Amino acid sequence: MSGTGSTATRADPPAEPAYAHGTGTTALLGDTIGRNLDRAIAAHPERDALVDVPSGRRWTYAGFGRDVDRLARGLAAHGVHKGDRVGIWAVNCPEWVLVQYATARLGAIMVNINPAYRLHELEFVLNQSGIEVLVASTEYRSSDYRAMAAEVRGACPGLREVVHIGDPEWDELVSGGGGLPADYLAVQEASLSCDEPINIQYTSGTTGFPKGATLSHHNILNNGYFVGDTVGYSEQDRVCLPVPFYHCFGMVMGNLGITSHAACIVIPAPAFDPAATLRAVQQERCTSLYGVPTMFIAELGLPDFASYDLGSLRTGIMAGSPCPAEVMKRVMAEMHMAEVSICYGMTETSPVSTQTRRDDDLEHRTETVGRVLPHIEVKVVDPSSGITVPRGTPGELCTRGYSVMLGYWDEPRRTAEAVDAGRWMHTGDLAVMRDDGYVAVVGRIKDMIIRGGENVYPREIEEFLYAHPKISDVQVVGVPDERYGEEILACVIPRDPADPPTLAEVAEFCAGRLAHYKVPRHLRVLAAFPMTVSGKVRKIELREEFSARP
C-alpha cells in the first residue's frame, strides 16, 4: 500500500531508560589485597605509608610491609588460618590498619565491629560470625573494652582468645610467629583467590540485629582503587582519615584506596575531632580529606577555623549521607578542596557505585552523587514492579557488578531479599537518573513522606532550608497527621542558639519558592541530631520522638 496521503504518524521514540554502565580504559585488578600491597612496597619502599598523628609513629611502605608480615605470622602461630574469622573492635589506630592487611595476607576473614557496640551487640556479632580471635582496644571515653570483652566471653563459646592493643598479649601476638618457616606467608598467599571472602561488615539496621555483609578481596580492593583513581591519587598524595575504619568509608575508600596508589594514610585522632583533623591536615600537608557532611560542618564551624593552613588540600571525599549543596560549596571555597568528590554507595556494594568527577562543574558536584564508576551498572526501577523507569523519573536505585557483596554471612534468605536473581543489589534509596547519566538521590523509600496523596522527598526540602540564614543543619521527617496522613516536620540546628528560627520565619522563607504541600508545618530546634558512630543521622529516632508531639 502506498503511503501517499496516509494520515499515520510515526510514534515518538521511547524514552531513554534510567540505566547506565561504567566504562573505562583501566581494567579491574585481579590481585589479592596482599599482592597489591606488595606492588606498592616494591615501587615505593621509602615513601610514607602510614602516619599516626596522636602517637607520632610513622611507617614507610617497606616498614609497614614488615610489620604487616610480623602480625600475619603471629596470627598464624596463634592458630588463625584461611577462612577463620578475626574480629577487630577498636577505635582508629595503626594497629587497626595492620590487622586489616595481616588478615588479608592469611586469607582470614576480618570482622569489623563498631566501637560503639555494647554487650548485647558485641555478643551477637561474635556468635553470628563465629569469631575465634578478637583484637580490641583497651578503653576509650566511656567504653571499657577490656571489661566488656571479659563479660561476654562466657556467652561466646567459639571465642578462644582476646588480645587488647597495647597490652602485653599484643606484643606476644606480634612476635609470636618467629618459629614458622621463612616462606610461610608466601605459601599461604599462593593459595588465595581474589574472589574469596576477606571481610564482614555489619550494616547498621534500624530494627533488629544488623546483617553481616560479606566482601571479597575483589570487591573491596577494586572499589577502593577506582575511588582513588577517580580523584587522581598517586604516591604524592597524603590522605587525612577522620572517618571510622570499621566502616567501608575508612577501610575501603580510605585505606585500600590509598595503598593501591602508594599514597599515605594519615590518622588524625582515635575518633572524630574537628580541631585534631585540621591540625593533622596542616602538620602533614595532606592533599585530601574525608568526612561525612556533619564532620565538614563541625570543621567549618570551629571558632578558629581561619587560623589553620589548609592550602595543601586539593581534593577529598564527602559521603556517608546526603551532602548539602551549601556545605559542599563552602568546603570547595574555604578549605581549598576544589576537586572534592561526592561518593554514593552502601556497605553491600563495597561501597561506592557512583562518584562525581574532578572536572565536573559546580552544579554536578553539588546537585548529584555523580555517575556510575567503571565496571559497575546502575538502574532506577519502579519499587512495586521492578521495571526500569525512564530517566528523570524517581524510583529505587539498583547496582550490579564486581562490587556487589557475596551475601549476608550465614543468612541466605536475607541475601535473597536484597540481591535479586539478576544479581542486582536493591539499595532502598529513591533516586532520579538525569538525561546525562548523573544520579540524584532524593531519599530513602522508607523516609518518603506521603502527604495528602503527594509524594514528598525530605532531601529536597533539606537542601532548600540549608540556605536559610539562621539554620546550620536540618533534617526533615514525616509525622502522623489526622487530616493528611503525614505532615512535614523540620528539625533544625540553629547557627546561633540564642537566635533560633521560628516556624513563621521558616514558612515565610519557603513561601512562593516551594510547593505549598512541601512547606514544613512543624519545627523543632535541637542542639544536635541522634547519630550513628559513622556520622549518619538516625531519622527513625527523630520520627519516633516527635510523632506523638510534633
PDB file of N, CA, C and O in Angstrom, residues 38-49 60-62 234-236 261-263:
ATOM      1  N   ASP A  38      52.094  -5.613  48.018  1.00  0.00           N
ATOM      2  CA  ASP A  38      53.472  -5.912  47.607  1.00  0.00           C
ATOM      3  C   ASP A  38      53.908  -5.044  46.432  1.00  0.00           C
ATOM      4  O   ASP A  38      55.076  -4.641  46.343  1.00  0.00           O
ATOM      5  N   ARG A  39      52.992  -4.764  45.523  1.00  0.00           N
ATOM      6  CA  ARG A  39      53.336  -3.918  44.368  1.00  0.00           C
ATOM      7  C   ARG A  39      53.704  -2.507  44.828  1.00  0.00           C
ATOM      8  O   ARG A  39      54.648  -1.896  44.312  1.00  0.00           O
ATOM      9  N   ALA A  40      52.944  -1.968  45.785  1.00  0.00           N
ATOM     10  CA  ALA A  40      53.240  -0.627  46.294  1.00  0.00           C
ATOM     11  C   ALA A  40      54.572  -0.611  47.033  1.00  0.00           C
ATOM     12  O   ALA A  40      55.363   0.330  46.901  1.00  0.00           O
ATOM     13  N   ILE A  41      54.837  -1.665  47.807  1.00  0.00           N
ATOM     14  CA  ILE A  41      56.101  -1.736  48.543  1.00  0.00           C
ATOM     15  C   ILE A  41      57.286  -1.795  47.589  1.00  0.00           C
ATOM     16  O   ILE A  41      58.299  -1.104  47.776  1.00  0.00           O
ATOM     17  N   ALA A  42      57.156  -2.599  46.550  1.00  0.00           N
ATOM     18  CA  ALA A  42      58.250  -2.744  45.585  1.00  0.00           C
ATOM     19  C   ALA A  42      58.514  -1.437  44.830  1.00  0.00           C
ATOM     20  O   ALA A  42      59.665  -1.087  44.551  1.00  0.00           O
ATOM     21  N   ALA A  43      57.444  -0.708  44.518  1.00  0.00           N
ATOM     22  CA  ALA A  43      57.594   0.511  43.723  1.00  0.00           C
ATOM     23  C   ALA A  43      58.043   1.706  44.552  1.00  0.00           C
ATOM     24  O   ALA A  43      58.777   2.575  44.057  1.00  0.00           O
ATOM     25  N   HIS A  44      57.608   1.763  45.817  1.00  0.00           N
ATOM     26  CA  HIS A  44      57.872   2.969  46.629  1.00  0.00           C
ATOM     27  C   HIS A  44      58.229   2.586  48.070  1.00  0.00           C
ATOM     28  O   HIS A  44      57.549   2.998  49.013  1.00  0.00           O
ATOM     29  N   PRO A  45      59.293   1.838  48.285  1.00  0.00           N
ATOM     30  CA  PRO A  45      59.584   1.323  49.627  1.00  0.00           C
ATOM     31  C   PRO A  45      59.835   2.406  50.669  1.00  0.00           C
ATOM     32  O   PRO A  45      59.514   2.216  51.847  1.00  0.00           O
ATOM     33  N   GLU A  46      60.378   3.545  50.277  1.00  0.00           N
ATOM     34  CA  GLU A  46      60.751   4.569  51.249  1.00  0.00           C
ATOM     35  C   GLU A  46      59.729   5.687  51.395  1.00  0.00           C
ATOM     36  O   GLU A  46      59.924   6.603  52.196  1.00  0.00           O
ATOM     37  N   ARG A  47      58.634   5.625  50.659  1.00  0.00           N
ATOM     38  CA  ARG A  47      57.599   6.647  50.822  1.00  0.00           C
ATOM     39  C   ARG A  47      56.762   6.343  52.058  1.00  0.00           C
ATOM     40  O   ARG A  47      56.611   5.182  52.463  1.00  0.00           O
ATOM     41  N   ASP A  48      56.185   7.388  52.661  1.00  0.00           N
ATOM     42  CA  ASP A  48      55.317   7.195  53.819  1.00  0.00           C
ATOM     43  C   ASP A  48      54.087   6.391  53.433  1.00  0.00           C
ATOM     44  O   ASP A  48      53.424   6.698  52.432  1.00  0.00           O
ATOM     45  N   ALA A  49      53.793   5.386  54.241  1.00  0.00           N
ATOM     46  CA  ALA A  49      52.572   4.598  54.051  1.00  0.00           C
ATOM     47  C   ALA A  49      51.523   4.936  55.093  1.00  0.00           C
ATOM     48  O   ALA A  49      50.323   4.960  54.789  1.00  0.00           O
ATOM     49  N   THR A  60      57.196   3.749  56.694  1.00  0.00           N
ATOM     50  CA  THR A  60      57.371   3.746  55.243  1.00  0.00           C
ATOM     51  C   THR A  60      56.672   2.508  54.697  1.00  0.00           C
ATOM     52  O   THR A  60      56.253   1.623  55.466  1.00  0.00           O
ATOM     53  N   TYR A  61      56.560   2.419  53.371  1.00  0.00           N
ATOM     54  CA  TYR A  61      55.942   1.219  52.811  1.00  0.00           C
ATOM     55  C   TYR A  61      56.742  -0.027  53.155  1.00  0.00           C
ATOM     56  O   TYR A  61      56.171  -1.088  53.470  1.00  0.00           O
ATOM     57  N   ALA A  62      58.071   0.072  53.133  1.00  0.00           N
ATOM     58  CA  ALA A  62      58.891  -1.096  53.492  1.00  0.00           C
ATOM     59  C   ALA A  62      58.652  -1.486  54.940  1.00  0.00           C
ATOM     60  O   ALA A  62      58.483  -2.670  55.261  1.00  0.00           O
ATOM     61  N   SER A 234      47.979   9.467  43.573  1.00  0.00           N
ATOM     62  CA  SER A 234      49.280   8.919  43.196  1.00  0.00           C
ATOM     63  C   SER A 234      50.098   8.793  44.473  1.00  0.00           C
ATOM     64  O   SER A 234      49.614   9.114  45.574  1.00  0.00           O
ATOM     65  N   GLU A 235      51.347   8.364  44.337  1.00  0.00           N
ATOM     66  CA  GLU A 235      52.217   8.235  45.501  1.00  0.00           C
ATOM     67  C   GLU A 235      52.512   9.595  46.156  1.00  0.00           C
ATOM     68  O   GLU A 235      53.032   9.644  47.277  1.00  0.00           O
ATOM     69  N   GLN A 236      52.136  10.691  45.501  1.00  0.00           N
ATOM     70  CA  GLN A 236      52.363  12.022  46.064  1.00  0.00           C
ATOM     71  C   GLN A 236      51.294  12.425  47.075  1.00  0.00           C
ATOM     72  O   GLN A 236      51.476  13.414  47.806  1.00  0.00           O
ATOM     73  N   HIS A 261      47.332   3.035  45.519  1.00  0.00           N
ATOM     74  CA  HIS A 261      48.008   4.069  44.741  1.00  0.00           C
ATOM     75  C   HIS A 261      49.322   4.499  45.396  1.00  0.00           C
ATOM     76  O   HIS A 261      49.913   5.509  45.001  1.00  0.00           O
ATOM     77  N   ALA A 262      49.771   3.741  46.402  1.00  0.00           N
ATOM     78  CA  ALA A 262      51.032   4.012  47.110  1.00  0.00           C
ATOM     79  C   ALA A 262      51.045   5.403  47.738  1.00  0.00           C
ATOM     80  O   ALA A 262      52.103   6.026  47.872  1.00  0.00           O
ATOM     81  N   ALA A 263      49.876   5.899  48.126  1.00  0.00           N
ATOM     82  CA  ALA A 263      49.774   7.177  48.826  1.00  0.00           C
ATOM     83  C   ALA A 263      49.924   6.932  50.331  1.00  0.00           C
ATOM     84  O   ALA A 263      50.247   5.818  50.757  1.00  0.00           O
TER      85      ALA A 263
END
